[in-house]
């Protein structure tokens, strides 16, 4: 039986890459489900790799390509450096973007860091101290911090806080939808992190509440960011 999605490894300009071969006959919604299932199956083999991705087998719109890239980054630990095109002229443009991404990919400041802008797929910000991101962290984007991580925007990528053994480290975001969160050596993927529910004194729907992820009893919990939660933190 023909597989809807087949993955082959390759090397492109010295970087790891994968070619995702897509069934041209099935609907795009079914194709998305197969891509999700395939990358979940391979998540144990594709760990924290930065890769070039190519799609083959069917013609895709730019919106469909982005949808598939989002599915890949949300259901695996790989970061997409860029999408390789079969068109040589387009591929040259993407290759130039790859060179720029590789040159700017890792930032290692000595002091607490402020990063302004959107952290896109394949981009990594790393600091031995705390990091403040003024912007969003998209799927495939990654922050690695020896201290705390504060995101004045949406967290949809990977956040690793307290990696030097700081179990009091925390992650704060205005919108908390991470692909993965790590505090010290404890890791939780999207859907595995319990949400601590708070009772509202008034019957009022709150569309977006800042959240904080903390480590307690060997588990990562996500809670509303309020005075009570802040008071319970050990900020020393």
Coordinates of C-alpha atoms in Angstrom, one line a residue:
X1 CA 0.0 0.0 0.0
X2 CA 1.4 3.4 -1.0
X3 CA 2.2 5.6 2.0
X4 CA 0.7 9.1 2.1
X5 CA 3.9 10.6 3.5
X6 CA 7.5 9.4 3.0
X7 CA 10.6 11.0 4.6
X8 CA 14.1 10.8 3.2
X9 CA 17.2 12.3 4.7
X10 CA 19.6 14.4 2.7
X11 CA 22.4 17.0 3.1
X12 CA 22.0 20.5 1.6
X13 CA 25.0 22.9 1.6
X14 CA 26.5 21.1 4.6
X15 CA 23.3 21.1 6.6
X16 CA 21.1 18.2 7.6
X17 CA 18.0 18.0 5.5
X18 CA 14.8 16.0 4.9
X19 CA 12.7 15.5 1.8
X20 CA 9.0 15.0 2.6
X21 CA 7.4 13.1 -0.3
X22 CA 3.6 13.8 -0.4
X23 CA 0.8 11.8 -1.9
X24 CA -0.7 14.0 -4.7
X25 CA -4.1 12.3 -4.7
X26 CA -5.5 12.7 -1.1
X27 CA -7.1 15.9 0.2
X28 CA -4.9 18.4 1.9
X29 CA -6.7 18.0 5.2
X30 CA -6.0 14.2 5.1
X31 CA -2.4 15.0 4.1
X32 CA -2.0 17.2 7.2
X33 CA -3.2 14.4 9.4
X34 CA -0.7 12.0 7.8
X35 CA 2.2 14.5 8.2
X36 CA 1.3 15.0 11.9
X37 CA 1.2 11.2 12.5
X38 CA 4.5 10.6 10.6
X39 CA 6.5 13.3 12.5
X40 CA 5.1 12.2 15.9
X41 CA 6.3 8.6 15.1
X42 CA 9.8 10.0 14.2
X43 CA 10.0 12.5 17.1
X44 CA 12.3 10.1 19.0
X45 CA 14.8 10.1 16.1
X46 CA 14.7 13.7 15.2
X47 CA 15.8 15.5 18.3
X48 CA 16.8 19.1 18.5
X49 CA 18.1 19.1 14.9
X50 CA 18.2 22.2 12.7
X51 CA 17.2 21.0 9.2
X52 CA 16.5 22.1 5.7
X53 CA 13.1 20.8 4.5
X54 CA 12.0 20.0 0.9
X55 CA 8.5 19.0 -0.2
X56 CA 8.0 16.8 -3.2
X57 CA 5.2 14.9 -4.9
X58 CA 2.5 17.6 -5.2
X59 CA 2.2 21.3 -5.9
X60 CA 1.6 23.4 -2.7
X61 CA 0.6 27.0 -2.2
X62 CA 2.6 29.2 0.1
X63 CA -0.1 28.9 2.8
X64 CA -0.1 25.1 2.5
X65 CA 3.7 25.0 2.8
X66 CA 3.5 27.1 6.0
X67 CA 0.8 24.9 7.4
X68 CA 2.9 21.8 6.9
X69 CA 6.0 23.5 8.3
X70 CA 4.0 24.4 11.4
X71 CA 2.7 20.8 11.8
X72 CA 6.3 19.6 11.5
X73 CA 7.7 21.9 14.2
X74 CA 4.8 21.4 16.5
X75 CA 5.0 17.6 16.4
X76 CA 8.8 17.1 16.5
X77 CA 11.8 18.8 18.1
X78 CA 13.4 19.8 14.8
X79 CA 13.9 23.5 13.8
X80 CA 13.4 24.3 10.2
X81 CA 16.3 26.4 8.9
X82 CA 14.5 27.1 5.6
X83 CA 12.3 25.4 2.9
X84 CA 14.3 24.2 -0.1
X85 CA 12.6 24.9 -3.5
X86 CA 12.8 22.9 -6.6
X87 CA 13.0 26.2 -8.6
X88 CA 16.8 27.0 -8.8
X89 CA 16.2 30.7 -8.6
X90 CA 14.0 30.4 -5.5
X91 CA 16.4 28.0 -4.0
X92 CA 19.3 30.5 -4.4
X93 CA 17.3 33.1 -2.5
X94 CA 16.6 30.6 0.3
X95 CA 20.2 29.5 0.4
X96 CA 21.2 33.1 1.0
X97 CA 18.7 33.3 3.8
X98 CA 20.2 30.1 5.2
X99 CA 23.6 31.6 5.3
X100 CA 22.3 34.7 7.1
X101 CA 20.3 32.5 9.5
X102 CA 23.4 30.4 10.4
X103 CA 25.5 33.5 11.1
X104 CA 22.8 34.9 13.4
X105 CA 21.4 31.7 14.8
X106 CA 23.1 31.5 18.2
X107 CA 23.4 34.5 20.5
X108 CA 25.4 34.2 23.7
X109 CA 25.4 37.4 25.7
X110 CA 27.2 37.5 29.1
X111 CA 24.5 39.5 30.9
X112 CA 20.7 39.4 31.1
X113 CA 19.4 39.6 27.6
X114 CA 16.7 41.6 25.9
X115 CA 15.7 40.4 22.4
X116 CA 13.3 42.5 20.4
X117 CA 11.5 40.9 17.4
X118 CA 9.8 37.6 16.4
X119 CA 11.8 34.5 17.0
X120 CA 11.1 32.4 13.9
X121 CA 11.5 28.7 13.2
X122 CA 15.1 27.6 13.4
X123 CA 16.3 30.6 15.4
X124 CA 17.8 30.1 18.8
X125 CA 18.5 32.6 21.5
X126 CA 20.9 31.5 24.3
X127 CA 22.0 33.2 27.5
X128 CA 23.7 32.1 30.7
X129 CA 21.4 34.5 32.5
X130 CA 17.7 35.5 32.2
X131 CA 16.2 36.4 28.8
X132 CA 13.4 38.9 28.0
X133 CA 11.8 38.5 24.5
X134 CA 9.9 41.5 23.3
X135 CA 7.9 39.7 20.6
X136 CA 6.6 36.3 19.8
X137 CA 8.3 32.9 19.7
X138 CA 7.0 31.0 16.8
X139 CA 6.9 27.2 16.4
X140 CA 10.5 26.0 15.8
X141 CA 11.9 29.0 17.7
X142 CA 13.9 28.2 20.8
X143 CA 15.1 30.0 23.9
X144 CA 17.8 28.5 26.2
X145 CA 18.4 30.4 29.5
X146 CA 20.4 29.7 32.6
X147 CA 17.9 31.9 34.4
X148 CA 14.3 32.9 33.8
X149 CA 12.5 33.5 30.5
X150 CA 10.0 36.3 30.1
X151 CA 8.1 36.6 26.8
X152 CA 6.1 39.8 26.1
X153 CA 4.2 38.0 23.4
X154 CA 3.2 34.5 22.4
X155 CA 5.2 31.4 23.3
X156 CA 4.6 28.7 20.6
X157 CA 8.1 27.4 20.4
X158 CA 10.5 25.8 22.9
X159 CA 11.6 27.5 26.1
X160 CA 14.4 26.0 28.3
X161 CA 14.9 27.8 31.6
X162 CA 17.3 27.2 34.5
X163 CA 19.4 24.8 32.4
X164 CA 22.4 25.2 34.8
X165 CA 20.5 23.6 37.6
X166 CA 18.2 26.5 38.7
X167 CA 15.1 24.8 39.8
X168 CA 13.5 28.1 40.9
X169 CA 13.6 29.4 37.3
X170 CA 10.3 30.2 35.6
X171 CA 8.9 30.9 32.1
X172 CA 6.4 33.8 31.7
X173 CA 4.4 34.6 28.5
X174 CA 1.5 36.8 27.6
X175 CA 0.1 33.8 25.6
X176 CA 1.4 30.4 26.7
X177 CA 1.1 27.7 23.9
X178 CA 4.5 26.1 24.0
X179 CA 5.7 23.2 21.9
X180 CA 8.0 22.3 24.7
X181 CA 9.0 23.7 28.1
X182 CA 12.1 22.7 30.1
X183 CA 13.0 23.9 33.6
X184 CA 16.3 22.5 34.9
X185 CA 16.2 18.9 33.7
X186 CA 12.5 18.5 33.7
X187 CA 10.9 18.5 30.2
X188 CA 7.2 18.8 29.3
X189 CA 5.7 18.9 25.8
X190 CA 2.6 20.7 24.6
X191 CA -0.4 19.0 26.1
X192 CA 1.6 17.4 28.9
X193 CA 1.7 20.5 31.1
X194 CA -1.2 20.7 33.6
X195 CA -3.0 24.0 33.7
X196 CA -3.8 25.2 37.2
X197 CA -7.3 26.6 37.1
X198 CA -8.3 29.6 39.1
X199 CA -11.8 30.5 40.3
X200 CA -12.9 33.9 39.2
X201 CA -14.8 36.0 41.7
X202 CA -16.9 37.5 39.0
X203 CA -18.5 35.6 36.1
X204 CA -16.3 37.1 33.4
X205 CA -14.7 35.6 30.4
X206 CA -11.0 36.4 30.2
X207 CA -9.7 35.8 26.6
X208 CA -6.0 36.1 27.4
X209 CA -4.3 36.0 30.8
X210 CA -0.5 36.0 31.2
X211 CA 0.8 32.7 32.3
X212 CA 3.8 31.4 34.3
X213 CA 5.4 27.9 34.1
X214 CA 7.0 26.7 37.3
X215 CA 8.6 23.5 38.6
X216 CA 7.0 21.9 41.6
X217 CA 7.4 18.3 42.8
X218 CA 9.3 17.2 39.6
X219 CA 6.5 18.5 37.4
X220 CA 6.0 21.6 35.4
X221 CA 2.8 23.6 36.0
X222 CA 1.3 26.5 34.1
X223 CA -0.6 29.0 36.2
X224 CA -2.2 32.4 35.8
X225 CA 0.3 35.2 36.5
X226 CA -1.2 37.1 39.5
X227 CA 0.0 38.5 42.8
X228 CA -0.7 35.3 44.6
X229 CA 1.5 33.3 42.2
X230 CA 4.3 35.9 42.3
X231 CA 4.3 35.9 46.1
X232 CA 4.9 32.2 46.1
X233 CA 8.0 32.4 44.0
X234 CA 11.5 32.2 45.4
X235 CA 13.1 35.1 43.5
X236 CA 16.4 35.1 45.3

